Coordinates of C-alpha atoms and ligand atoms in Angstrom, one line a residue:
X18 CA 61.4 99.7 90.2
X19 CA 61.1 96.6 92.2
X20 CA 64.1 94.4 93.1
X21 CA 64.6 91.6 90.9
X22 CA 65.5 89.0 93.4
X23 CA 65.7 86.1 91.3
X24 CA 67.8 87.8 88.8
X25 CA 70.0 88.7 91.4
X26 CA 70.1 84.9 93.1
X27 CA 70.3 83.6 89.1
X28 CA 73.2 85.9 88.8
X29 CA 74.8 84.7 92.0
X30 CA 74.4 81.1 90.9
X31 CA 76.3 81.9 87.7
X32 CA 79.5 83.0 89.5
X33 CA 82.2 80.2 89.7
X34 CA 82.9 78.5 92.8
X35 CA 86.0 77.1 92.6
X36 CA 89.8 78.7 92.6
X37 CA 91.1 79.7 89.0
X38 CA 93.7 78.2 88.8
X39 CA 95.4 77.1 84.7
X40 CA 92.4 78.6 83.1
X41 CA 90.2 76.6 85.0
X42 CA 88.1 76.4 88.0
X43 CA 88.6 73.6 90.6
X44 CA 88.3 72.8 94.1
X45 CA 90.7 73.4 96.9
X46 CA 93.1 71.1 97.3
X47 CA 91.9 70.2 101.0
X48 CA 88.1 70.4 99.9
X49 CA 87.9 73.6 101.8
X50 CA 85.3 76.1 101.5
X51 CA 84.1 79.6 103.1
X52 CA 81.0 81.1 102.9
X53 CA 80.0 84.7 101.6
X54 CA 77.1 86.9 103.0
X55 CA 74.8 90.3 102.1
X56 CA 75.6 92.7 104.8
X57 CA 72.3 94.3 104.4
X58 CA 70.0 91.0 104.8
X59 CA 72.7 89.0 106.7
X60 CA 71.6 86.2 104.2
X61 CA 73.9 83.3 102.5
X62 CA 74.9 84.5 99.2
X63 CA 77.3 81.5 98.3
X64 CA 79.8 78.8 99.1
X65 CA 83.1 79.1 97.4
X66 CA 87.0 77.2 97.3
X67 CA 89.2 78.1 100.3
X68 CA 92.6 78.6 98.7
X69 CA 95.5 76.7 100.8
X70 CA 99.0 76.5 100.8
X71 CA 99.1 73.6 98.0
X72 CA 96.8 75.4 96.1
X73 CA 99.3 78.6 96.0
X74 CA 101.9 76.6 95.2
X75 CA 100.3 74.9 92.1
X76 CA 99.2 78.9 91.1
X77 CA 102.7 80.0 91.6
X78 CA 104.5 77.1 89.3
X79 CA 101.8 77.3 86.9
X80 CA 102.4 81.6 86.7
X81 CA 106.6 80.9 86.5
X82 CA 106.0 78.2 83.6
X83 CA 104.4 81.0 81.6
X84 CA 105.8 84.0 82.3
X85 CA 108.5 84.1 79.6
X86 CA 106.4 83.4 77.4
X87 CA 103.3 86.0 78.5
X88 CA 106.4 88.6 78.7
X89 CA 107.3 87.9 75.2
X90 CA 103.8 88.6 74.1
X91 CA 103.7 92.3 71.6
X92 CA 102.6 94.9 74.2
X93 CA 99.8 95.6 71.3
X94 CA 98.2 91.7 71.8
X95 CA 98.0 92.7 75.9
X96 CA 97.2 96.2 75.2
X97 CA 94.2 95.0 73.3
X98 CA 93.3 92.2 75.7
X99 CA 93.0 95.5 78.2
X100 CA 90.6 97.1 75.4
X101 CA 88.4 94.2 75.1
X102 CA 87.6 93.4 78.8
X103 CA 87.5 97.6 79.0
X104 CA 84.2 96.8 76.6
X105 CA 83.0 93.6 78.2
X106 CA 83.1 95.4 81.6
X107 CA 80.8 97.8 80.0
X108 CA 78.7 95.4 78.9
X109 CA 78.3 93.7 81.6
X110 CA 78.6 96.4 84.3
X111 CA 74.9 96.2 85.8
X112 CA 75.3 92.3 86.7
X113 CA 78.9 93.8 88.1
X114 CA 76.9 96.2 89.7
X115 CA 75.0 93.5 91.5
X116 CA 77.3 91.8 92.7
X117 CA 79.2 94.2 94.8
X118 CA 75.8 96.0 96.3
X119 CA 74.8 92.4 96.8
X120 CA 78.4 91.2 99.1
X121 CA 80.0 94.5 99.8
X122 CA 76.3 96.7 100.4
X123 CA 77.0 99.5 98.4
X124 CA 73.9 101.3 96.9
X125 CA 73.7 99.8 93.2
X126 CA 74.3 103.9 92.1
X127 CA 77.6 103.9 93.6
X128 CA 78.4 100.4 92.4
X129 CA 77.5 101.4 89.0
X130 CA 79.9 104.6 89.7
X131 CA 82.8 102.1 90.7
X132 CA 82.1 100.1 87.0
X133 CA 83.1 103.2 85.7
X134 CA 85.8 103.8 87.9
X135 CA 87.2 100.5 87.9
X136 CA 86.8 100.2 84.1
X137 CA 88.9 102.9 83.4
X138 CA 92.1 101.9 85.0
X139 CA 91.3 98.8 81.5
X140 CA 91.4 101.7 79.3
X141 CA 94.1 103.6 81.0
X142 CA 96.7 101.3 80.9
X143 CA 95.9 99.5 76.9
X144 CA 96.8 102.9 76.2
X145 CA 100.1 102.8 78.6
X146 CA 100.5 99.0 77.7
X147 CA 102.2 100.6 74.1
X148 CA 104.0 103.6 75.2
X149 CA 106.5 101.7 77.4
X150 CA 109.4 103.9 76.1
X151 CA 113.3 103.0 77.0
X152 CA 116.0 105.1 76.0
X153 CA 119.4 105.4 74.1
X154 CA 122.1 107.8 75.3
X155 CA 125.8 108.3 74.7
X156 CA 127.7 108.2 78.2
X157 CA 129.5 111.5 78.6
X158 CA 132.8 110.9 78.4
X159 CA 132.1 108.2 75.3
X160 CA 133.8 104.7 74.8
X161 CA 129.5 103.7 75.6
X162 CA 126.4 103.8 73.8
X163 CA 123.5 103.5 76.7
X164 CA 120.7 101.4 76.5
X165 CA 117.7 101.5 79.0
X166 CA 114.5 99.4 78.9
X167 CA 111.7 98.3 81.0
X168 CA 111.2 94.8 81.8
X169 CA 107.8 93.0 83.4
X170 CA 109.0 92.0 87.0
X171 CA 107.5 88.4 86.9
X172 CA 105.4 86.5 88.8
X173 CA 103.5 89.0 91.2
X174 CA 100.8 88.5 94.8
X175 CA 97.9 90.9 94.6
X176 CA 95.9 91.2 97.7
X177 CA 92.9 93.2 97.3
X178 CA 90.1 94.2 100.4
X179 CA 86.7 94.6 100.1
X180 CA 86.0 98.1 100.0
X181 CA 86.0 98.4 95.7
X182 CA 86.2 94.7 94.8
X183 CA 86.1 95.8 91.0
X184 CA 88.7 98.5 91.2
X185 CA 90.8 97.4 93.3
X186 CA 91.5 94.7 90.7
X187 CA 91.7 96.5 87.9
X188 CA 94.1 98.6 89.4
X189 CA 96.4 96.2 90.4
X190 CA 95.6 93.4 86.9
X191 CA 95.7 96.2 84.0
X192 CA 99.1 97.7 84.6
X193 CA 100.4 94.2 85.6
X194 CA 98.7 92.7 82.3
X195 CA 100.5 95.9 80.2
X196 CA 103.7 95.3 81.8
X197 CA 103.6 91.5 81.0
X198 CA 103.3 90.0 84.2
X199 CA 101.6 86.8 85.4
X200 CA 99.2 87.0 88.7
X201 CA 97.9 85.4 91.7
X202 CA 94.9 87.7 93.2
X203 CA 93.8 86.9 96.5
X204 CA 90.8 88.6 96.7
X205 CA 89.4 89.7 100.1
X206 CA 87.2 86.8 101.4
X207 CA 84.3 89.4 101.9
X208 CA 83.7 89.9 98.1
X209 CA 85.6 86.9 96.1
X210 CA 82.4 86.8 93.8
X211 CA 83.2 90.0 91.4
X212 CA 86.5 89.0 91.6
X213 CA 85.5 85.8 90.0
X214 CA 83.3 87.5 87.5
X215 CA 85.9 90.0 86.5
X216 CA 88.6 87.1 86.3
X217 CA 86.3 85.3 83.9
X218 CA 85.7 88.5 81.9
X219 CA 89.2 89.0 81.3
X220 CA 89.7 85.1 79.9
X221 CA 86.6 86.2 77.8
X222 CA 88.7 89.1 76.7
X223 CA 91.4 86.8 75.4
X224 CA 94.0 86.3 78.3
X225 CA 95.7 83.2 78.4
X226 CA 95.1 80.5 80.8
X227 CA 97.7 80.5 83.5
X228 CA 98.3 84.1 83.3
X229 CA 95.8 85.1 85.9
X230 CA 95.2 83.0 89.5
X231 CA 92.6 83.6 91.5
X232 CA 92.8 82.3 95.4
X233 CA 90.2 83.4 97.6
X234 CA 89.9 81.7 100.9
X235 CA 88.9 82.0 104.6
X236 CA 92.6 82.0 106.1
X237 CA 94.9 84.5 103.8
X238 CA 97.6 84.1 105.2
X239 CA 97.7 80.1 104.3
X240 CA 98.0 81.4 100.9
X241 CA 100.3 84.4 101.0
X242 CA 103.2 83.1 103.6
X243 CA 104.5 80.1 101.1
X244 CA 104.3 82.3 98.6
X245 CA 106.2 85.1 99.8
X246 CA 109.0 82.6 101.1
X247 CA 109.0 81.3 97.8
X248 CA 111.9 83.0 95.6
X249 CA 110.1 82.5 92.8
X250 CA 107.9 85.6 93.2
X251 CA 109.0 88.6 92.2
X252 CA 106.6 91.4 93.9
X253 CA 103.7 91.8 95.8
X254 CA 101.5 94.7 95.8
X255 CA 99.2 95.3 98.9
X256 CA 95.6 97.4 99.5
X257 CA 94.2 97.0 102.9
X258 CA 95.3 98.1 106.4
X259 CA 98.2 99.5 107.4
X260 CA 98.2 96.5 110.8
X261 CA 98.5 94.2 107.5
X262 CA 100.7 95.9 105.1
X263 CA 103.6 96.3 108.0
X264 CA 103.2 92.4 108.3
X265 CA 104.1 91.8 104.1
X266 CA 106.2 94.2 104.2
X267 CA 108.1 92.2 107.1
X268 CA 107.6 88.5 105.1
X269 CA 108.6 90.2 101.5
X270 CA 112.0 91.6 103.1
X271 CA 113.4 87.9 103.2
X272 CA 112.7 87.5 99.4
X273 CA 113.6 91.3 98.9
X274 CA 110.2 91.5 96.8
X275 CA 108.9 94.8 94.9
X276 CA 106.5 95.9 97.1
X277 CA 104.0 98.2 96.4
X278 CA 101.7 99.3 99.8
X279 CA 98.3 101.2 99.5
X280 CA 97.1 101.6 103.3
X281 CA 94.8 103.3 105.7
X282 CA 94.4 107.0 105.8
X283 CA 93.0 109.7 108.0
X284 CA 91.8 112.3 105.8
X285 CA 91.9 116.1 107.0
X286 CA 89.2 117.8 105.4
X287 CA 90.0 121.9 106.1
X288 CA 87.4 124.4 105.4
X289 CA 88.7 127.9 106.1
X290 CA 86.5 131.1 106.8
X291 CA 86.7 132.2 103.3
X292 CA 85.5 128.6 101.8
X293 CA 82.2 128.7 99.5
X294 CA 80.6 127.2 102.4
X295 CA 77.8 125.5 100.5
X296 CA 80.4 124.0 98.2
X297 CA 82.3 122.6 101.3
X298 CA 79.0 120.7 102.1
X299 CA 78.6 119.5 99.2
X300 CA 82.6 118.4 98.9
X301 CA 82.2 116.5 102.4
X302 CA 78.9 115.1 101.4
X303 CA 81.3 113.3 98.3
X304 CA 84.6 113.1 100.2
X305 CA 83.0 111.3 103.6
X306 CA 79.7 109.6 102.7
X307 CA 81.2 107.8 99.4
X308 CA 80.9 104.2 99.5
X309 CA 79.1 104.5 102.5
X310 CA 82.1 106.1 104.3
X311 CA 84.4 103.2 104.2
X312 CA 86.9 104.3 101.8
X313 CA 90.8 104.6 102.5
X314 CA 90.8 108.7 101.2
X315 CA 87.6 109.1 103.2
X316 CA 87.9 112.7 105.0
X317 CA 88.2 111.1 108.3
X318 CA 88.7 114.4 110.3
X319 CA 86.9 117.8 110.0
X320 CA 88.9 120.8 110.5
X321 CA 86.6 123.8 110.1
X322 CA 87.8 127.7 110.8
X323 CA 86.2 128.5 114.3
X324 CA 84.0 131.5 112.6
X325 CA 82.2 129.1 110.2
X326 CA 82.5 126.0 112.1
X327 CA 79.3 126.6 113.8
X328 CA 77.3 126.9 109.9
X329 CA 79.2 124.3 108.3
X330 CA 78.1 121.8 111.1
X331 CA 74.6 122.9 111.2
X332 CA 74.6 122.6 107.2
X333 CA 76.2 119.4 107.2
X334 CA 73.7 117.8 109.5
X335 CA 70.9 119.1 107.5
X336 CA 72.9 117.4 104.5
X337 CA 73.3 114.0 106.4
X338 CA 69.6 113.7 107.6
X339 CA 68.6 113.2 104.0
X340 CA 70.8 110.0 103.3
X341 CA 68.5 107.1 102.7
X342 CA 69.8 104.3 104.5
X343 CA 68.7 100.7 103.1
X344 CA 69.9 97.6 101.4
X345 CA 71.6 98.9 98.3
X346 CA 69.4 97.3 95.8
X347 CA 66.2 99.4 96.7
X348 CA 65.7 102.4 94.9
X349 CA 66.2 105.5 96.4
X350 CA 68.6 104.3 99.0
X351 CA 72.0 106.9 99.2
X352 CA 73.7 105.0 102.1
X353 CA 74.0 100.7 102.7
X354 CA 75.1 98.6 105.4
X355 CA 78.6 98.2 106.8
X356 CA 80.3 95.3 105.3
X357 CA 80.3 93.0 108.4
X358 CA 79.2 93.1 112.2
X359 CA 82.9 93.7 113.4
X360 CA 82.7 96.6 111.4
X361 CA 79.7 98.4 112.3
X362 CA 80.7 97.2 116.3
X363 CA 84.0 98.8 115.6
X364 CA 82.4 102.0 113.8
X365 CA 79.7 101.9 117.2
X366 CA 82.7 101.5 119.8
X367 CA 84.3 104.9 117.9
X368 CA 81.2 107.0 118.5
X369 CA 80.6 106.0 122.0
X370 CA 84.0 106.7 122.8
X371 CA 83.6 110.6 121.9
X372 CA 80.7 111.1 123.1
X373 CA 81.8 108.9 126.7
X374 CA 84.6 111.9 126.8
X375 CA 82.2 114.7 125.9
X376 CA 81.4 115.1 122.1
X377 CA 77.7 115.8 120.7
X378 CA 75.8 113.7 117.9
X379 CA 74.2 116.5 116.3
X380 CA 72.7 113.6 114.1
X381 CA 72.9 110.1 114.0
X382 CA 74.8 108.6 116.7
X383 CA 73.9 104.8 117.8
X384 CA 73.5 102.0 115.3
X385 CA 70.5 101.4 113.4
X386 CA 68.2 97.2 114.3
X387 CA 69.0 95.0 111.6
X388 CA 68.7 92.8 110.0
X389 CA 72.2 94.3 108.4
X390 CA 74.8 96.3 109.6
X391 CA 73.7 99.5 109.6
X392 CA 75.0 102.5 111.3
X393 CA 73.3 106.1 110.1
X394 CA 75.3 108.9 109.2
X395 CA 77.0 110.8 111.9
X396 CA 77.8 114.2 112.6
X397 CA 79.7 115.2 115.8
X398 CA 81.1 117.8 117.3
X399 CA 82.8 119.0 120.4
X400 CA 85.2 116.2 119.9
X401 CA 87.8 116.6 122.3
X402 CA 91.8 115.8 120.8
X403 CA 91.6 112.3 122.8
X404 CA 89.0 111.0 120.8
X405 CA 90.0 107.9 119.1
X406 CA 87.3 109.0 116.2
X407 CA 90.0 111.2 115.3
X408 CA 93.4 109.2 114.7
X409 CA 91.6 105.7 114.3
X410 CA 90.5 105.5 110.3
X411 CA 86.8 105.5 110.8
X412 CA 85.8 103.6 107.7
X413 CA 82.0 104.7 108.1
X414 CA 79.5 107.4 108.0
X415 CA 80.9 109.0 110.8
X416 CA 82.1 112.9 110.8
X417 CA 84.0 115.0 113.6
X418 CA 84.4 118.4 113.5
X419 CA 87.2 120.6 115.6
X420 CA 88.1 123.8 114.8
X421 CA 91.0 125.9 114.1
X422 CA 92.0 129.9 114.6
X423 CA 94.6 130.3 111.2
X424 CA 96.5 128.5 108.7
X425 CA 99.7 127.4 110.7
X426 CA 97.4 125.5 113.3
X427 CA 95.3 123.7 110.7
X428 CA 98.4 122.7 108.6
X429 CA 99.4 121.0 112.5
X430 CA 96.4 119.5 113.2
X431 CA 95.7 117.7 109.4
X432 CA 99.7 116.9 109.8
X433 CA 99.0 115.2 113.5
X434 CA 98.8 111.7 112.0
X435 CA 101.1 108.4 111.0
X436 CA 98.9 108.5 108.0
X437 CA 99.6 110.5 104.8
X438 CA 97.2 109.5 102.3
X439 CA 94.1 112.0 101.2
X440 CA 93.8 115.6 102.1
X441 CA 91.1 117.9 101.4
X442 CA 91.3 122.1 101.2
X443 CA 88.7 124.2 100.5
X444 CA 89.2 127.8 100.3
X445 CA 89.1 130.5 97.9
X446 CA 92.3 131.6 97.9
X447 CA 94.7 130.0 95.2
X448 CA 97.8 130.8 97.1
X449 CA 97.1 129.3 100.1
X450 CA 96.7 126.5 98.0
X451 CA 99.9 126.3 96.8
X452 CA 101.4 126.8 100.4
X453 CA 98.8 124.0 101.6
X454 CA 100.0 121.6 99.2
X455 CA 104.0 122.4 100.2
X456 CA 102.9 122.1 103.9
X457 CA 100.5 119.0 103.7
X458 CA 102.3 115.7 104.4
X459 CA 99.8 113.6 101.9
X460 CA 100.1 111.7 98.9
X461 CA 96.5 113.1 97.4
X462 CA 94.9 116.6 97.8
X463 CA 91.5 117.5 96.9
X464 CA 91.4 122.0 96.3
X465 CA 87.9 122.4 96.5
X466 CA 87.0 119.1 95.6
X467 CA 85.5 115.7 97.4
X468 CA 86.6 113.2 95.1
X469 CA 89.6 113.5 93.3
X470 CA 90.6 109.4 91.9
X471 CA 91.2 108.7 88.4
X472 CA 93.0 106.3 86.2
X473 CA 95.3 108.6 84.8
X474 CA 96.5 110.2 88.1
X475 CA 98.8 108.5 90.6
X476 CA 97.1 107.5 93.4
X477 CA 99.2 106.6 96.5
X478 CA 99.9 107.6 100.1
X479 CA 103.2 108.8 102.1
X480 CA 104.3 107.9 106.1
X481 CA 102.1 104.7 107.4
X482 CA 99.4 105.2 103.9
X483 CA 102.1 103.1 101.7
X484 CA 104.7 102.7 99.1
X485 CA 104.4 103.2 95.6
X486 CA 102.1 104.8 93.0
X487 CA 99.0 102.8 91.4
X488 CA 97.3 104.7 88.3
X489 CA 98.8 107.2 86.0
X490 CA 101.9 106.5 84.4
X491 CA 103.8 105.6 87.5
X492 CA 101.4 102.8 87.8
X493 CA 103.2 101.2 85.3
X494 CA 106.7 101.4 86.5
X495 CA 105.6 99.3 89.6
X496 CA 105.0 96.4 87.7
X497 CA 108.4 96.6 85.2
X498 CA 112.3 96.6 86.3
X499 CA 114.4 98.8 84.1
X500 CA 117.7 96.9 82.0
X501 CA 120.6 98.9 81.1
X502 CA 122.6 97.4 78.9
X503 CA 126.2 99.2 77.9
X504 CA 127.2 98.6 74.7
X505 CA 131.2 99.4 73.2
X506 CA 131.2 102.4 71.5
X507 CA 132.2 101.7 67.7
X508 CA 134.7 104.9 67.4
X509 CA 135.9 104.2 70.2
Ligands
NAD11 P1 92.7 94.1 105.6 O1 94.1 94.5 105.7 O2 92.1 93.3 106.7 O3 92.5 93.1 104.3 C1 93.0 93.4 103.0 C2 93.3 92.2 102.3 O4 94.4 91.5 103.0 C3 92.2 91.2 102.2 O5 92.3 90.5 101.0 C4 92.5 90.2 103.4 O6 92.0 88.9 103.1 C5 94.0 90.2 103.3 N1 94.7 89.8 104.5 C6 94.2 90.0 105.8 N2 95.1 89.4 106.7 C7 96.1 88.9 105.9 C8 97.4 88.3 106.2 N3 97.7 88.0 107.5 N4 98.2 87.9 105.2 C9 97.8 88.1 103.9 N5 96.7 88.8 103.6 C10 95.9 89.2 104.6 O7 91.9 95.4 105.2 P2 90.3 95.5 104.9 O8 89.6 95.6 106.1 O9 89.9 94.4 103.9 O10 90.3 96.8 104.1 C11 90.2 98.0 104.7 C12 91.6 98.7 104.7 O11 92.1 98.9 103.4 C13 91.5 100.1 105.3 O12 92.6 100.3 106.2 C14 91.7 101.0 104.1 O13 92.2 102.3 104.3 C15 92.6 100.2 103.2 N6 92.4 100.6 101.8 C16 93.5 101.3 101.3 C17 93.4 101.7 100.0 C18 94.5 102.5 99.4 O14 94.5 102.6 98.2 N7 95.4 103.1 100.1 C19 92.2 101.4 99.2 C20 91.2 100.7 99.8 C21 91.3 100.3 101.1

């Protein structure tokens, strides 16, 4: 099926333009604005609000002068807000669709895969939203009855990159929504549009104005800083690089903010000899090649048993020479453009710099002429341990191989890293499992699987990767405080 450009331009046009700020969409305070771009055309897509200082002021006193009364809302009225915009998602998931292939590149299959995905953290937490249980004990030696409940944390900061412009949302606004929070997104300046079109899908879904800011802008920091000196906020959860996170992390310790930190990775992927080899493939196909390689639990390094390393490579190869590579819209096409020119440089720079110190493309290997930022999938191997390709997060199609003799010296090299986010194991032994899992220093393991995130299971790294769990029920608890409250015992 042809592309239906006008659609797609009609669709862009419909997007707001300014920040959301009270329920309605207005102009930057200074008249800024930034501009937005396709990555696979390198053509204008639109000219939005750049967010300032005064402008995340004016979010943050509007979000404090309805928080108590957002809070107070029945969890059933928010839980069913969540259900609605679950539907509307739905409804409207192919112009969603769009409009992340359209900014962030990915092929429209995979953007329809991360409607899905991102729609289901809605879901998940309407059904958390009610099921916010406290407690009542007895202390133990009496003369107390116990009381323990959750509260919403108030006003939170949630920064989002570009990577899953839907999910990453929904990840971050449903569990704040359920707890009874109000929010300022910053959305990465990359892809600000489908933040736009999700923020007016969840007004459409019944939240109230002033519960939900969005501030997208060219300089980020111009909105986060007064923010996080400002006492007023009450947490700030973070998904984007670890050279970023440090720097919150560092400005929210004055304020002593709830933080919650989801940052880079650099994913071990370990086949061992006795590994359905074909279903390893497959697996690495899925874990590295997923949005186009440039996702946080992407398996960044792969640590093959030296007697099938040889096979698995070969097999590999074969796998990535079939990836279409094109502008995400066309049909057919398995693989888009990088998001920017810095990153397929960066992604370029990685590959040269292995091979400069003696590593072998067995496919791929030098970017691809534009227009777009296209790099083709890579396969190396030969990759010598002072390759930066393997302790910088890649963040593209890029895959190196090295090999190990048994299980103590794979568990050292997947462990050789500050990062502790996704692992992958595939073997067909069940135990060694088990004793993977003990020995792995990672927040996420895949056992014989490439792609392991859902809503309902916590997704969150350990070391440099982050603090703090988002899905699953602890993705609740980041967003709510818990009271006790002591009350006299009446016999006593
Ligand atoms: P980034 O850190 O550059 O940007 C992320 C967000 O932070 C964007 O909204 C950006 O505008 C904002 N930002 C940048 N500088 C800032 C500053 N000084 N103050 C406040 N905000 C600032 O990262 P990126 O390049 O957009 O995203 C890629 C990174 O995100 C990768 O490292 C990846 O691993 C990580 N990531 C992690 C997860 C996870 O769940 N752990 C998920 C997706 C992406």
């Amino acid at each position: 099926m042809a592309i239906d450009r006008t659609g797609a331009s009609a669709l862009v046009r419909s997007v707001p333009t300014g920040l959301l700020i009270d329920g309605r969409f207005t102009d930057a305070a200074d008249g800024a604005t930034f501009d937005v771009f396709n990555p696979a055309t390198e053509e204008h897509l639109a000219t939005l609000a750049s967010a300032g200082e005064n402008d995340a002021r004016e979010a943050l006193d509007v979000a404090c002068r309805v928080q108590g009364d957002w809070a107070r809302t029945p969890a059933r009225h928010r839980s069913e807000i969540l259900r609605r915009a679950f539907a509307l998602v739905h409804e409207r998931a192919e112009d969603f669709a769009t409009l992340m292939t359209l900014e962030m590149g990915k092929p429209l299959a995979e953007a329809r895969g991360e409607v899905t995905y991102g729609a289901e953290y809605l879901r998940w937490f309407a059904e958390e939203a009610v099921r916010d249980h406290g407690r009542f004990d007895a202390a133990p030696e009496g003369g107390l009855r116990m009381l323990t409940r959750r509260k919403p944390v108030g006003p939170c900061l949630l920064i989002t990159p570009w990577n899953f412009p839907l999910a990453m949302a929904t990840r971050k606004i449903a569990p704040a929504v359920a707890a009874g929070c109000t929010m300022i997104l910053k959305p990465a300046d990359l892809t600000p549009l489908t933040s736009y079109f999700f923020a007016q899908t969840m007004m459409d879904a019944g939240l109230p104005a002033g519960v939900l800011a969005v501030l997208p802008g060219a300089d980020p920091a111009a909105v986060s800083a007064p923010l996080l000196a400002d006492d007023r906020l009450r947490k700030v959860s973070f998904t984007g690089s670890t050279r970023v996170g440090k720097l919150l992390l560092r400005q929210a310790a004055d304020g002593v903010l709830r933080t919650s930190m989801e940052l880079g990775g650099n994913a071990p992927f370990i086949v061992f000899d006795d590994a359905d080899i074909d279903a390893a493939v497959e697996g690495a196909m899925a874990a590295k090649m997923r949005n186009i390689g440039e996702a946080c639990t992407a398996a960044n390094r792969f640590i093959v048993h030296e007697s099938v390393a040889g096979r698995f490579a070969a097999l590999f190869a074969e796998r990535m020479n079939t990836v279409r590579l094109g502008d995400g819209l066309e049909p057919g096409v398995t693989c888009g453009p990088l998001v920017s020119r810095q990153a397929r440089d960066r992604v370029a720079e990685l590959v040269d710099d292995a091979v400069g110190r003696g590593a072998k493309a067995l496919t791929g290997g030098s970017p691809v002429p534009g227009p777009g930022w296209f790099y083709p999938p890579t396969v190396l191997v030969d990759v010598p341990a002072c390759a930066r390709v393997l302790t910088e997060e890649i963040f593209g199609p890029v895959a190196p191989i090295i090999t190990f003799r048994d299980e103590e010296e794979a568990l050292a090299l997947a462990n050789d890293t500050e990062y502790g986010l996704a692992s992958y194991v595939f073997t067909a032994d069940a135990s060694r499992m088990y004793r993977m899992a003990d020995g792995l220093d990672f927040g996420l393991m895949g056992f014989n699987a490439g792609v392991i995130s859902n809503a309902a299971a916590p997704f969150g790294g350990v070391k440099q990767s982050g603090l703090g769990r988002e899905g699953g029920a602890e993705g609740l608890d980041e967003y709510t405080s818990v009271q006790y409250i002591g009350v006299a015992d009446p016999y006593a």
